[in-house]
PDB file of C-alpha atoms in Angstrom:
ATOM      1  CA  UNK A  32     -32.755  14.089 -25.967  1.00 56.00           C
ATOM      2  CA  UNK A  33     -31.339  17.142 -24.527  1.00 67.00           C
ATOM      3  CA  UNK A  34     -32.699  16.472 -21.023  1.00 82.00           C
ATOM      4  CA  UNK A  35     -31.784  12.436 -21.357  1.00 86.00           C
ATOM      5  CA  UNK A  36     -28.061  14.071 -20.838  1.00 82.00           C
ATOM      6  CA  UNK A  37     -28.733  15.385 -17.562  1.00 85.00           C
ATOM      7  CA  UNK A  38     -30.872  12.760 -16.407  1.00 90.00           C
ATOM      8  CA  UNK A  39     -28.116  10.494 -16.891  1.00 88.00           C
ATOM      9  CA  UNK A  40     -25.441  12.819 -15.138  1.00 88.00           C
ATOM     10  CA  UNK A  41     -27.957  13.859 -12.322  1.00 90.00           C
ATOM     11  CA  UNK A  42     -28.451   9.960 -11.477  1.00 91.00           C
ATOM     12  CA  UNK A  43     -24.753   8.961 -11.783  1.00 90.00           C
ATOM     13  CA  UNK A  44     -24.291  11.805  -9.711  1.00 89.00           C
ATOM     14  CA  UNK A  45     -26.355  10.592  -6.930  1.00 92.00           C
ATOM     15  CA  UNK A  46     -25.204   7.048  -7.296  1.00 91.00           C
ATOM     16  CA  UNK A  47     -21.641   8.164  -7.117  1.00 87.00           C
ATOM     17  CA  UNK A  48     -23.050  10.061  -3.748  1.00 84.00           C
ATOM     18  CA  UNK A  49     -24.300   6.771  -2.268  1.00 86.00           C
ATOM     19  CA  UNK A  50     -21.588   4.314  -2.315  1.00 82.00           C
ATOM     20  CA  UNK A  51     -18.948   6.855  -1.577  1.00 76.00           C
ATOM     21  CA  UNK A  52     -17.517   8.091  -4.879  1.00 80.00           C
ATOM     22  CA  UNK A  53     -16.865  10.581  -6.943  1.00 81.00           C
ATOM     23  CA  UNK A  54     -19.049  11.711 -10.149  1.00 86.00           C
ATOM     24  CA  UNK A  55     -16.272  11.741 -12.032  1.00 84.00           C
ATOM     25  CA  UNK A  56     -14.368   8.426 -11.598  1.00 82.00           C
ATOM     26  CA  UNK A  57     -17.553   6.680 -11.311  1.00 84.00           C
ATOM     27  CA  UNK A  58     -18.494   8.000 -14.963  1.00 86.00           C
ATOM     28  CA  UNK A  59     -15.235   8.501 -16.297  1.00 82.00           C
ATOM     29  CA  UNK A  60     -15.980  12.607 -17.254  1.00 84.00           C
ATOM     30  CA  UNK A  61     -13.030  14.658 -16.130  1.00 81.00           C
ATOM     31  CA  UNK A  62     -14.196  17.295 -18.372  1.00 82.00           C
ATOM     32  CA  UNK A  63     -14.083  20.803 -16.670  1.00 82.00           C
ATOM     33  CA  UNK A  64     -12.287  19.353 -13.307  1.00 83.00           C
ATOM     34  CA  UNK A  65      -8.318  20.737 -13.288  1.00 85.00           C
ATOM     35  CA  UNK A  66      -5.755  18.464 -11.878  1.00 81.00           C
ATOM     36  CA  UNK A  67      -5.591  19.665  -8.794  1.00 81.00           C
ATOM     37  CA  UNK A  68      -9.826  19.260  -8.793  1.00 83.00           C
ATOM     38  CA  UNK A  69      -9.329  15.532 -10.078  1.00 80.00           C
ATOM     39  CA  UNK A  70      -7.070  14.638  -7.867  1.00 79.00           C
ATOM     40  CA  UNK A  71      -9.297  15.523  -4.702  1.00 80.00           C
ATOM     41  CA  UNK A  72     -12.293  13.484  -6.428  1.00 78.00           C
ATOM     42  CA  UNK A  73     -10.169  10.987  -6.165  1.00 80.00           C
ATOM     43  CA  UNK A  74      -8.990  10.601  -2.526  1.00 79.00           C
ATOM     44  CA  UNK A  75     -12.226  10.220  -0.957  1.00 78.00           C
ATOM     45  CA  UNK A  76     -12.976   6.775  -2.854  1.00 79.00           C
ATOM     46  CA  UNK A  77      -9.681   5.916  -2.187  1.00 82.00           C
ATOM     47  CA  UNK A  78     -10.312   5.868   1.532  1.00 83.00           C
ATOM     48  CA  UNK A  79     -13.362   4.383   1.356  1.00 83.00           C
ATOM     49  CA  UNK A  80     -11.706   1.100  -0.483  1.00 85.00           C
ATOM     50  CA  UNK A  81      -9.238   1.057   1.885  1.00 87.00           C
ATOM     51  CA  UNK A  82     -11.960   0.714   4.663  1.00 89.00           C
ATOM     52  CA  UNK A  83     -13.842  -1.373   2.789  1.00 90.00           C
ATOM     53  CA  UNK A  84     -10.277  -3.313   2.342  1.00 91.00           C
ATOM     54  CA  UNK A  85      -9.735  -3.156   6.451  1.00 91.00           C
ATOM     55  CA  UNK A  86     -13.588  -5.097   7.189  1.00 95.00           C
ATOM     56  CA  UNK A  87     -13.059  -7.395   4.658  1.00 95.00           C
ATOM     57  CA  UNK A  88      -9.347  -8.718   5.978  1.00 94.00           C
ATOM     58  CA  UNK A  89     -10.560  -8.065   9.474  1.00 94.00           C
ATOM     59  CA  UNK A  90     -13.938  -9.649   9.346  1.00 95.00           C
ATOM     60  CA  UNK A  91     -13.345 -12.975   6.692  1.00 95.00           C
ATOM     61  CA  UNK A  92      -9.221 -13.222   5.892  1.00 96.00           C
ATOM     62  CA  UNK A  93      -8.149 -13.027   8.942  1.00 95.00           C
ATOM     63  CA  UNK A  94     -10.513 -15.531  10.764  1.00 95.00           C
ATOM     64  CA  UNK A  95     -10.237 -17.660   7.191  1.00 97.00           C
ATOM     65  CA  UNK A  96      -6.005 -17.659   7.523  1.00 97.00           C
ATOM     66  CA  UNK A  97      -6.574 -18.910  11.497  1.00 96.00           C
ATOM     67  CA  UNK A  98      -8.950 -21.802  10.462  1.00 97.00           C
ATOM     68  CA  UNK A  99      -6.420 -22.891   7.662  1.00 96.00           C
ATOM     69  CA  UNK A 100      -3.681 -22.418   9.638  1.00 96.00           C
ATOM     70  CA  UNK A 101      -5.022 -24.208  12.953  1.00 96.00           C
ATOM     71  CA  UNK A 102      -6.036 -27.598  10.077  1.00 95.00           C
ATOM     72  CA  UNK A 103      -3.116 -27.770   8.471  1.00 94.00           C
ATOM     73  CA  UNK A 104      -1.173 -27.619  11.412  1.00 94.00           C
ATOM     74  CA  UNK A 105      -2.865 -30.681  13.011  1.00 94.00           C
ATOM     75  CA  UNK A 106      -2.721 -32.424   9.924  1.00 94.00           C
ATOM     76  CA  UNK A 107       0.766 -32.289   9.717  1.00 91.00           C
ATOM     77  CA  UNK A 108       0.793 -30.424   6.295  1.00 93.00           C
ATOM     78  CA  UNK A 109       3.753 -28.743   6.695  1.00 92.00           C
ATOM     79  CA  UNK A 110       5.450 -31.981   7.479  1.00 92.00           C
ATOM     80  CA  UNK A 111       4.398 -34.339   4.854  1.00 92.00           C
ATOM     81  CA  UNK A 112       4.944 -31.082   2.143  1.00 93.00           C
ATOM     82  CA  UNK A 113       8.044 -29.269   3.032  1.00 93.00           C
ATOM     83  CA  UNK A 114       9.464 -31.149   5.998  1.00 93.00           C
ATOM     84  CA  UNK A 115       9.064 -29.045   8.287  1.00 92.00           C
ATOM     85  CA  UNK A 116       7.661 -29.838  11.420  1.00 90.00           C
ATOM     86  CA  UNK A 117       5.552 -26.967  12.907  1.00 90.00           C
ATOM     87  CA  UNK A 118       4.421 -26.772  16.805  1.00 92.00           C
ATOM     88  CA  UNK A 119       1.017 -26.053  17.971  1.00 94.00           C
ATOM     89  CA  UNK A 120       2.688 -24.345  20.830  1.00 95.00           C
ATOM     90  CA  UNK A 121       3.613 -21.203  17.903  1.00 94.00           C
ATOM     91  CA  UNK A 122       0.136 -21.089  16.668  1.00 95.00           C
ATOM     92  CA  UNK A 123      -0.199 -17.849  18.353  1.00 95.00           C
ATOM     93  CA  UNK A 124       2.998 -16.234  17.294  1.00 95.00           C
ATOM     94  CA  UNK A 125       2.423 -17.298  13.186  1.00 94.00           C
ATOM     95  CA  UNK A 126      -1.359 -16.043  13.712  1.00 94.00           C
ATOM     96  CA  UNK A 127       0.186 -12.119  15.107  1.00 91.00           C
ATOM     97  CA  UNK A 128       2.824 -12.643  12.310  1.00 88.00           C
ATOM     98  CA  UNK A 129       0.423 -12.740  10.213  1.00 89.00           C
ATOM     99  CA  UNK A 130      -0.382  -9.538   7.697  1.00 84.00           C
ATOM    100  CA  UNK A 131      -2.560  -9.240   5.091  1.00 87.00           C
ATOM    101  CA  UNK A 132      -2.635  -5.522   2.918  1.00 82.00           C
ATOM    102  CA  UNK A 133      -5.236  -4.520   0.211  1.00 83.00           C
ATOM    103  CA  UNK A 134      -4.580  -3.310  -2.726  1.00 82.00           C
ATOM    104  CA  UNK A 135      -3.208   0.169  -2.591  1.00 81.00           C
ATOM    105  CA  UNK A 136      -2.280   2.607  -5.731  1.00 80.00           C
ATOM    106  CA  UNK A 137       0.134   4.523  -7.539  1.00 75.00           C
ATOM    107  CA  UNK A 138       1.056   8.071  -6.232  1.00 74.00           C
ATOM    108  CA  UNK A 139      -1.012  10.754  -8.235  1.00 77.00           C
ATOM    109  CA  UNK A 140       1.469  13.416  -8.084  1.00 80.00           C
ATOM    110  CA  UNK A 141       4.990  11.157  -6.862  1.00 83.00           C
ATOM    111  CA  UNK A 142       7.208  13.978  -5.942  1.00 85.00           C
ATOM    112  CA  UNK A 143       4.829  15.384  -3.782  1.00 85.00           C
ATOM    113  CA  UNK A 144       3.239  12.831  -2.529  1.00 85.00           C
ATOM    114  CA  UNK A 145       7.061  11.419  -1.642  1.00 87.00           C
ATOM    115  CA  UNK A 146       7.753  14.435   0.120  1.00 89.00           C
ATOM    116  CA  UNK A 147       4.622  14.229   1.606  1.00 89.00           C
ATOM    117  CA  UNK A 148       5.657  11.028   3.546  1.00 90.00           C
ATOM    118  CA  UNK A 149       9.372  12.017   4.278  1.00 90.00           C
ATOM    119  CA  UNK A 150       8.151  14.973   6.010  1.00 91.00           C
ATOM    120  CA  UNK A 151       5.558  13.051   7.830  1.00 91.00           C
ATOM    121  CA  UNK A 152       8.283  10.265   8.947  1.00 91.00           C
ATOM    122  CA  UNK A 153      10.304  13.056   9.996  1.00 90.00           C
ATOM    123  CA  UNK A 154       7.931  14.821  11.943  1.00 91.00           C
ATOM    124  CA  UNK A 155       6.911  11.486  13.818  1.00 92.00           C
ATOM    125  CA  UNK A 156       3.582  11.348  12.281  1.00 93.00           C
ATOM    126  CA  UNK A 157       3.902   8.195   9.934  1.00 93.00           C
ATOM    127  CA  UNK A 158       6.144   5.360  10.329  1.00 92.00           C
ATOM    128  CA  UNK A 159       8.130   4.089   7.908  1.00 90.00           C
ATOM    129  CA  UNK A 160       6.100   0.890   7.851  1.00 88.00           C
ATOM    130  CA  UNK A 161       2.606   2.716   8.007  1.00 88.00           C
ATOM    131  CA  UNK A 162       4.033   4.520   4.841  1.00 89.00           C
ATOM    132  CA  UNK A 163       5.440   1.499   3.002  1.00 87.00           C
ATOM    133  CA  UNK A 164       2.314  -0.517   3.970  1.00 83.00           C
ATOM    134  CA  UNK A 165       0.502   2.295   1.928  1.00 83.00           C
ATOM    135  CA  UNK A 166       2.582   2.422  -1.059  1.00 83.00           C
ATOM    136  CA  UNK A 167       1.528   1.067  -4.342  1.00 80.00           C
ATOM    137  CA  UNK A 168       4.174  -1.716  -3.515  1.00 75.00           C
ATOM    138  CA  UNK A 169       2.756  -2.374   0.129  1.00 76.00           C
ATOM    139  CA  UNK A 170       4.240  -5.113   2.229  1.00 74.00           C
ATOM    140  CA  UNK A 171       6.628  -5.099   4.634  1.00 80.00           C
ATOM    141  CA  UNK A 172       9.578  -2.549   5.818  1.00 84.00           C
ATOM    142  CA  UNK A 173      11.993  -5.413   6.274  1.00 86.00           C
ATOM    143  CA  UNK A 174      11.899  -7.008   3.017  1.00 86.00           C
ATOM    144  CA  UNK A 175      13.092  -3.011   1.849  1.00 87.00           C
ATOM    145  CA  UNK A 176      15.283  -2.831   4.112  1.00 90.00           C
ATOM    146  CA  UNK A 177      16.644  -6.372   3.340  1.00 91.00           C
ATOM    147  CA  UNK A 178      16.925  -5.397  -0.376  1.00 90.00           C
ATOM    148  CA  UNK A 179      18.322  -1.936   0.262  1.00 88.00           C
ATOM    149  CA  UNK A 180      21.204  -4.034   2.444  1.00 91.00           C
ATOM    150  CA  UNK A 181      21.679  -6.414  -0.772  1.00 93.00           C
ATOM    151  CA  UNK A 182      21.896  -4.016  -3.086  1.00 90.00           C
ATOM    152  CA  UNK A 183      24.543  -1.959  -0.775  1.00 88.00           C
ATOM    153  CA  UNK A 184      26.865  -5.265  -0.369  1.00 90.00           C
ATOM    154  CA  UNK A 185      26.511  -5.832  -3.945  1.00 91.00           C
ATOM    155  CA  UNK A 186      27.583  -2.075  -4.602  1.00 89.00           C
ATOM    156  CA  UNK A 187      31.198  -2.797  -2.164  1.00 89.00           C
ATOM    157  CA  UNK A 188      31.392  -5.182  -4.367  1.00 91.00           C
ATOM    158  CA  UNK A 189      31.607  -3.903  -6.929  1.00 91.00           C
ATOM    159  CA  UNK A 190      33.586  -0.475  -5.728  1.00 88.00           C
ATOM    160  CA  UNK A 191      30.108   1.610  -6.381  1.00 85.00           C
ATOM    161  CA  UNK A 192      29.336   4.658  -3.881  1.00 74.00           C
ATOM    162  CA  UNK A 193      26.614   3.293  -1.149  1.00 65.00           C
ATOM    163  CA  UNK A 194      23.559   4.577  -1.672  1.00 60.00           C
ATOM    164  CA  UNK A 195      22.828   8.022  -1.090  1.00 63.00           C
ATOM    165  CA  UNK A 196      19.781   9.289   0.993  1.00 65.00           C
ATOM    166  CA  UNK A 197      17.229  10.994  -1.542  1.00 61.00           C
ATOM    167  CA  UNK A 198      16.002  13.466   0.874  1.00 58.00           C
ATOM    168  CA  UNK A 199      20.105  14.851   0.934  1.00 60.00           C
ATOM    169  CA  UNK A 200      20.173  17.046  -1.772  1.00 52.00           C
ATOM    170  CA  UNK A 201      23.240  16.484  -3.978  1.00 49.00           C
ATOM    171  CA  UNK A 202      23.799  20.029  -5.630  1.00 48.00           C
ATOM    172  CA  UNK A 203      24.743  22.862  -3.721  1.00 51.00           C
ATOM    173  CA  UNK A 204      22.191  25.544  -3.955  1.00 50.00           C
ATOM    174  CA  UNK A 205      23.062  28.432  -6.248  1.00 54.00           C
ATOM    175  CA  UNK A 206      22.345  28.953 -10.592  1.00 55.00           C
ATOM    176  CA  UNK A 207      22.514  25.789 -12.413  1.00 53.00           C
ATOM    177  CA  UNK A 208      26.126  26.785 -13.794  1.00 58.00           C
ATOM    178  CA  UNK A 209      27.551  27.708 -10.940  1.00 55.00           C
ATOM    179  CA  UNK A 210      30.074  24.600 -10.006  1.00 48.00           C
TER     180      UNK A 210
END
């Protein structure tokens, strides 16, 4: 019976390795792992999922979308359903503007991960668009900008201060009891 536990663990380790995942994630056994080790165990599998999602988007979703769009434009679906005529001359434009994103995960350590994103952006290693696309919520940076502008207009109308830059400290350095 004692060897059965070791046998099971060895098989799970081999299977996890074969599919590009960590043993801890496949077995749900995080015993003996520190927070940092558990975090490091999750990162390769997340990268693996991103590769698989990107492959699915490139090899299936985009082609399926293009075929669907072409058929709906040719059949006047948008005109019949929404009263909007879409010219086939704009087909390529619509195809280029369609963006598909895979599922993303929340930060493991939000403070450090967000600080890393801010530093990467300031060092011009990542664009705001890339950071947003890789975030838990995904989506476009245009949506974020529009939402911030809407919030700032509402805050201004209510007589509130405009939104502050979260990366700029709001307190001066020094002891907590100093003012």
